[in-house]
Every structure is written in C-alpha cells, then in structure tokens.
Amino acid sequence: LQPVHGLIFLFKWIKDDASDRNLLSGGAPGVFFAKQVVQNACATQAIISVLMNADGVKLGPELSRIKEFASALNPEMIGQVIGQDKVLRTVHNSFSRPEPFMVEPDEKATEDDDAFHFIGYVPVGNKLYELDGLQPGPIEIGEVKDGKWLQVAKPAIEKRIQKYSQKEIRFNLLAIVKNRQEVYRGMIEKLQATIAKGEGDDAKQKAEVADLEGKINQEKVKFQKWKEENVRRKHNFVPFIFNLLKELAQAGKLDEVVKEAQKQAESRMEAAAKAKAKAASKDK
C-alpha cells in the first residue's frame, strides 16, 4: 500500500478536551488545519485535511485553489471556506443518504446514542499530527524519523482504542493511498520496458504482467461495486416499502409479519441490555 499519505480513524465520539495531549491551539507551521463548521461532515473534512497536508499528493484545481486562498486564514475561517465551497458541498452531498422522514430539531442526543467521528493522521515535516475538526487546533503526536510515521501513529491510535475498549469495540482505520490501478499500470510499464530490452527472465516477467493486469481488473470490479452500493444507499426505498406493506395487508399477512418483527426487535434489545450490563459489571 505504500506510500500511505495519511490515516482516517473512525471511533465513537465522546467529549475530549485533549488536555493530556500536545494541542496546538495557535496552529502549527506548515499545517493546514480547519475547524469543522458543518454538521455531519467530519469524514469529508478528515479526508480533505489529509490531502491538504500530505506530501506527494497532486491536488486538483478546486482543492489547490482553496489551499492557496485559505492557508493564511485562521482555522475557523478555513472551516467556513470549506463549508461554503459549492464543489465540495456537491461532492459531499452526492454520498449522503436521503432523509425521507423529518427529525424533531430539539431532540438532543443522550449517552446511549451512537455518535461516530472521523479524524485524520498525517505527517508534516518531521512531525505527526492528529487533525480533528472539533478541536481548536492540530494535536502534535510525536517526531517522525526517517519517514517512518506509521510507527508513531500506531501507538497513538492503540492508546485511543484502549481508552474506550471496555465499552466500545467499533473502530475503523482507513489508509489514504494512491489509486491501485495507477500503481499497477506503472509496474506494468517498467516490466514491459525491461522485456523490450531483453533483460531478465522473459517468461517470469510476462507472468508478472498478466498477474498485474488481473489485479487491475479486480480493482475495476471493486470500483463498480462501490458505485452500485452508493446508488442503492442513496435510493429512496420508502415508496417500495409503502407498497410492500400495502400488498401484505391486502393479503392478510401484515399482522403476522409485524408480530415477528416485534419479536426480533425485543430479542435484539434484550441482547443489547445484557451486553451493556456485562460491560458495566466489568467496570466495577
């Protein structure tokens, strides 16, 4: 997967003032940091934070324009620039799910509610930083030697996981890397150049080319699958569900289906309550 440009860490959010870590409220030299000013946009912001700071990443025209314009602003203003950018908003919304039902605006989250948050880890110069849009500034994790920043990130992420491990097991770690198809094509070009020069084991190199071509096809299939999954995720299934319930009612099967669903829901609630009680007993 090398080079890894940055990491995105997903975890269940709890209030954290970062008082026990090296929080740089005034910012850090050369670090592009933005406060999150748009709700439910932490994943997009974490990705942007990594891309804006990662070494060796060629930014497109929109991100390049934002970086050039906003780099001299404070984190709050940078967050406003990102939040108001039409192109970024359009791309972000293209991955959002439809909300067919209205949610009460004054309904507040409780401790039992699941609120998950994305943050980024990226090396800048000889330092590794944690970039969390809910914090007033970047958090310096440690010094990076010989470019081996993943060795610095590993214990920091493990420490955060251990902090919640007694009550929470849902975490996800994503790596931002170069498109695998481009990597494989580059490897194929080098092999073909070597074959053309008559250097090395011709049969072995041709087999490697065929293997890489197969990997490219696998990547294409994966990208197509992601595209289809996103279409399904964004689709509004309410009309379908409404008509399905209507057909079940007309067939006299709706009551039976509802009762079975209620039983399954009760079983899940009981299992969740037992798991919560077990976790609470371990904390004592």
Coordinates of C-alpha atoms in Angstrom, one line a residue:
L1 CA 0.0 0.0 0.0
Q2 CA 3.0 2.3 0.2
P3 CA 3.2 5.2 0.1
V4 CA 0.5 5.8 2.7
H5 CA -0.4 9.5 2.6
G6 CA -2.5 9.6 5.8
L7 CA -4.8 7.7 8.0
I8 CA -8.5 8.2 8.8
F9 CA -9.7 6.9 12.1
L10 CA -13.4 6.3 12.9
F11 CA -14.5 5.9 16.5
K12 CA -17.5 6.5 18.8
W13 CA -17.2 10.1 19.9
I14 CA -17.1 11.2 23.5
K15 CA -16.2 14.7 24.6
D16 CA -12.4 15.2 24.7
D17 CA -10.7 18.4 25.6
A18 CA -7.2 17.0 24.6
S19 CA -5.8 18.5 27.8
D20 CA -3.5 15.5 28.2
R21 CA -2.0 15.9 24.7
N22 CA 0.0 18.5 22.8
L23 CA -2.9 20.6 21.5
L24 CA -1.6 23.5 19.3
S25 CA -4.5 25.9 19.6
G26 CA -2.5 28.5 17.6
G27 CA -1.8 26.1 14.8
A28 CA 1.4 24.6 13.6
P29 CA 3.9 25.8 10.9
G30 CA 3.0 24.4 7.5
V31 CA -0.1 22.5 8.8
F32 CA -3.4 23.2 7.0
F33 CA -6.0 22.9 9.8
A34 CA -9.7 23.7 9.5
K35 CA -12.4 23.8 12.2
Q36 CA -15.4 21.7 11.4
V37 CA -18.3 24.2 11.0
V38 CA -20.7 21.9 9.0
Q39 CA -22.6 19.1 10.9
N40 CA -22.2 15.5 9.7
A41 CA -19.2 16.4 7.6
C42 CA -16.3 15.0 9.7
A43 CA -15.5 12.2 7.2
T44 CA -15.2 14.7 4.3
Q45 CA -13.2 17.1 6.4
A46 CA -10.8 14.4 7.6
I47 CA -10.1 13.4 4.0
I48 CA -9.6 17.0 3.0
S49 CA -7.2 17.6 6.0
V50 CA -5.0 14.7 5.0
L51 CA -5.0 15.6 1.3
M52 CA -4.1 19.3 2.0
N53 CA -1.1 18.3 4.2
A54 CA 0.1 15.0 2.6
D55 CA 3.4 15.1 0.8
G56 CA 3.5 13.8 -2.8
V57 CA -0.3 14.3 -3.4
K58 CA -1.2 16.2 -6.6
L59 CA -4.3 18.2 -5.7
G60 CA -6.9 19.0 -8.3
P61 CA -7.8 22.6 -9.3
E62 CA -10.5 23.0 -6.7
L63 CA -8.5 21.9 -3.7
S64 CA -5.5 23.7 -5.0
R65 CA -7.5 26.9 -5.2
I66 CA -8.9 26.5 -1.6
K67 CA -5.4 25.7 -0.2
E68 CA -3.8 28.8 -1.9
F69 CA -6.7 31.1 -0.8
A70 CA -7.2 29.8 2.8
S71 CA -3.8 28.8 4.0
A72 CA -3.2 32.2 5.7
L73 CA -6.6 32.2 7.5
N74 CA -7.3 31.0 11.0
P75 CA -8.9 27.5 11.5
E76 CA -12.4 28.9 11.9
M77 CA -12.2 30.9 8.7
I78 CA -10.7 27.9 6.8
G79 CA -13.6 25.8 8.0
Q80 CA -16.0 28.4 6.7
V81 CA -14.3 28.4 3.3
I82 CA -14.5 24.6 3.1
G83 CA -18.1 24.6 4.3
Q84 CA -19.3 27.2 1.8
D85 CA -17.5 25.8 -1.3
K86 CA -20.1 24.7 -3.8
V87 CA -17.9 22.0 -5.5
L88 CA -17.1 20.3 -2.1
R89 CA -20.7 20.6 -1.0
T90 CA -21.9 18.9 -4.2
V91 CA -19.4 16.1 -3.9
H92 CA -20.2 15.6 -0.2
N93 CA -23.9 15.6 -0.8
S94 CA -23.6 13.1 -3.6
F95 CA -22.7 10.5 -1.0
S96 CA -25.3 11.4 1.6
R97 CA -28.4 9.2 2.2
P98 CA -31.9 10.5 1.6
E99 CA -33.8 11.5 4.8
P100 CA -37.5 10.8 3.9
F101 CA -38.7 11.5 7.5
M102 CA -38.4 14.7 9.5
V103 CA -36.4 14.6 12.7
E104 CA -37.5 16.7 15.7
P105 CA -35.0 19.6 15.7
D106 CA -35.0 20.0 19.5
E107 CA -34.3 16.3 20.2
K108 CA -31.0 16.0 22.0
A109 CA -28.6 13.1 21.9
T110 CA -28.2 11.0 25.0
E111 CA -25.3 8.9 26.3
D112 CA -26.9 5.8 24.7
D113 CA -26.9 7.4 21.3
D114 CA -24.2 6.4 18.8
A115 CA -22.3 9.4 17.6
F116 CA -19.3 8.5 15.5
H117 CA -16.5 10.8 14.4
F118 CA -13.7 10.8 11.8
I119 CA -10.2 12.3 12.4
G120 CA -7.0 12.3 10.3
Y121 CA -3.4 11.4 11.0
V122 CA -0.8 12.9 8.7
P123 CA 2.9 13.7 8.8
V124 CA 4.0 17.3 8.1
G125 CA 7.8 17.8 8.0
N126 CA 9.3 15.7 10.8
K127 CA 6.1 15.7 13.0
L128 CA 3.0 13.6 13.0
Y129 CA -0.3 15.4 13.7
E130 CA -3.8 14.4 14.6
L131 CA -6.3 16.6 12.8
D132 CA -9.7 16.7 14.5
G133 CA -12.1 19.4 13.2
L134 CA -13.8 19.5 16.6
Q135 CA -10.6 20.7 18.3
P136 CA -9.3 24.3 18.3
G137 CA -6.1 23.2 16.6
P138 CA -3.9 20.3 15.4
I139 CA -2.5 17.8 18.0
E140 CA 1.1 17.0 17.8
I141 CA 1.6 13.2 18.2
G142 CA 5.4 13.0 18.0
E143 CA 8.5 13.3 16.0
V144 CA 9.0 11.3 12.8
K145 CA 12.4 9.8 12.0
D146 CA 13.4 8.6 8.5
G147 CA 9.9 9.0 7.2
K148 CA 8.6 6.1 9.4
W149 CA 5.5 8.0 10.6
L150 CA 3.2 4.9 10.8
Q151 CA 5.4 3.7 13.7
V152 CA 4.5 6.9 15.5
A153 CA 0.8 6.7 14.6
K154 CA 0.3 3.1 15.7
P155 CA 0.8 3.6 19.5
A156 CA -1.3 6.8 19.4
I157 CA -4.2 5.0 17.8
E158 CA -3.8 2.0 20.0
K159 CA -3.9 4.3 23.1
R160 CA -7.2 5.8 21.9
I161 CA -8.7 2.4 21.3
Q162 CA -7.7 1.2 24.7
K163 CA -9.3 4.3 26.2
Y164 CA -12.7 3.1 25.0
S165 CA -12.1 -0.7 24.8
Q166 CA -14.1 -1.7 27.9
K167 CA -17.3 -0.1 26.5
E168 CA -16.8 0.1 22.8
I169 CA -15.4 -2.3 20.1
R170 CA -16.5 -0.4 17.0
F171 CA -13.5 1.2 15.3
N172 CA -12.3 1.6 11.7
L173 CA -9.0 2.6 10.3
L174 CA -8.6 3.7 6.7
A175 CA -5.5 4.5 4.7
I176 CA -5.3 7.1 2.0
V177 CA -3.2 5.7 -0.7
K178 CA -2.6 6.1 -4.4
N179 CA -5.1 4.5 -6.8
R180 CA -4.0 0.9 -7.1
Q181 CA -4.8 0.8 -10.8
E182 CA -2.3 3.6 -11.4
V183 CA 0.3 1.8 -9.3
Y184 CA -0.2 -1.5 -11.2
R185 CA 0.0 0.3 -14.5
G186 CA 3.3 1.9 -13.5
M187 CA 4.7 -1.5 -12.6
I188 CA 3.5 -3.0 -15.9
E189 CA 5.2 -0.2 -17.8
K190 CA 8.5 -0.9 -16.0
L191 CA 8.2 -4.6 -16.7
Q192 CA 7.4 -4.1 -20.4
A193 CA 10.4 -1.8 -20.7
T194 CA 12.6 -4.5 -19.2
I195 CA 11.2 -7.1 -21.5
A196 CA 11.7 -4.9 -24.5
K197 CA 15.4 -4.5 -23.6
G198 CA 15.7 -8.3 -23.3
E199 CA 16.8 -8.2 -19.7
G200 CA 15.8 -10.7 -17.0
D201 CA 13.6 -13.8 -17.2
D202 CA 11.2 -13.1 -20.1
A203 CA 8.6 -15.7 -19.1
K204 CA 8.6 -14.7 -15.4
Q205 CA 8.2 -11.0 -16.3
K206 CA 5.3 -11.7 -18.7
A207 CA 3.6 -13.8 -16.0
E208 CA 4.0 -10.8 -13.6
V209 CA 2.4 -8.5 -16.2
A210 CA -0.5 -10.9 -16.6
D211 CA -0.9 -11.0 -12.8
L212 CA -0.9 -7.2 -12.5
E213 CA -3.4 -6.9 -15.4
G214 CA -5.6 -9.3 -13.3
K215 CA -5.3 -7.1 -10.3
I216 CA -6.3 -4.0 -12.4
N217 CA -9.4 -5.9 -13.4
Q218 CA -10.1 -6.7 -9.8
E219 CA -9.8 -3.0 -8.9
K220 CA -12.2 -2.1 -11.7
V221 CA -14.8 -4.6 -10.4
K222 CA -14.3 -3.2 -6.9
F223 CA -14.9 0.4 -8.1
Q224 CA -18.0 -0.7 -10.0
K225 CA -19.3 -2.4 -6.9
W226 CA -18.7 0.7 -4.8
K227 CA -20.6 2.7 -7.4
E228 CA -23.6 0.4 -7.3
E229 CA -23.6 0.3 -3.5
N230 CA -23.6 4.1 -3.4
V231 CA -26.6 4.2 -5.8
R232 CA -28.5 1.8 -3.6
R233 CA -27.6 3.7 -0.4
K234 CA -28.8 7.0 -1.8
H235 CA -32.0 5.5 -3.3
N236 CA -35.3 6.3 -1.6
F237 CA -36.9 3.0 -0.7
V238 CA -39.9 4.5 1.1
P239 CA -42.4 4.1 -1.9
F240 CA -41.3 0.5 -2.3
I241 CA -41.7 -0.2 1.5
F242 CA -45.1 1.5 1.5
N243 CA -46.4 -0.6 -1.4
L244 CA -45.0 -3.8 0.1
L245 CA -46.8 -3.2 3.4
K246 CA -50.0 -2.4 1.4
E247 CA -49.7 -5.7 -0.5
L248 CA -49.1 -7.6 2.7
A249 CA -52.1 -6.0 4.3
Q250 CA -54.3 -6.9 1.4
A251 CA -53.1 -10.5 1.5
G252 CA -53.8 -10.6 5.2
K253 CA -50.2 -11.3 6.2
L254 CA -49.2 -7.9 7.6
D255 CA -50.1 -8.7 11.3
E256 CA -48.1 -11.9 11.2
V257 CA -45.0 -10.0 9.7
V258 CA -45.3 -7.2 12.3
K259 CA -45.5 -9.6 15.2
E260 CA -42.4 -11.5 14.0
A261 CA -40.5 -8.2 13.6
Q262 CA -41.5 -7.2 17.1
K263 CA -40.2 -10.5 18.5
Q264 CA -36.9 -10.0 16.7
A265 CA -36.7 -6.4 18.0
E266 CA -37.3 -7.5 21.5
S267 CA -34.6 -10.2 21.2
R268 CA -32.1 -7.6 20.0
M269 CA -33.0 -5.2 22.8
E270 CA -32.6 -7.9 25.4
A271 CA -29.2 -8.9 24.0
A272 CA -28.1 -5.3 24.0
A273 CA -29.2 -4.8 27.6
K274 CA -27.3 -8.0 28.7
A275 CA -24.2 -6.8 26.9
K276 CA -24.4 -3.4 28.5
A277 CA -24.9 -4.9 31.9
K278 CA -22.0 -7.2 31.4
A279 CA -19.7 -4.3 30.4
A280 CA -20.9 -2.3 33.4
S281 CA -20.1 -5.2 35.8
K282 CA -16.5 -5.3 34.3
D283 CA -16.0 -1.6 35.0
K284 CA -16.7 -2.1 38.7

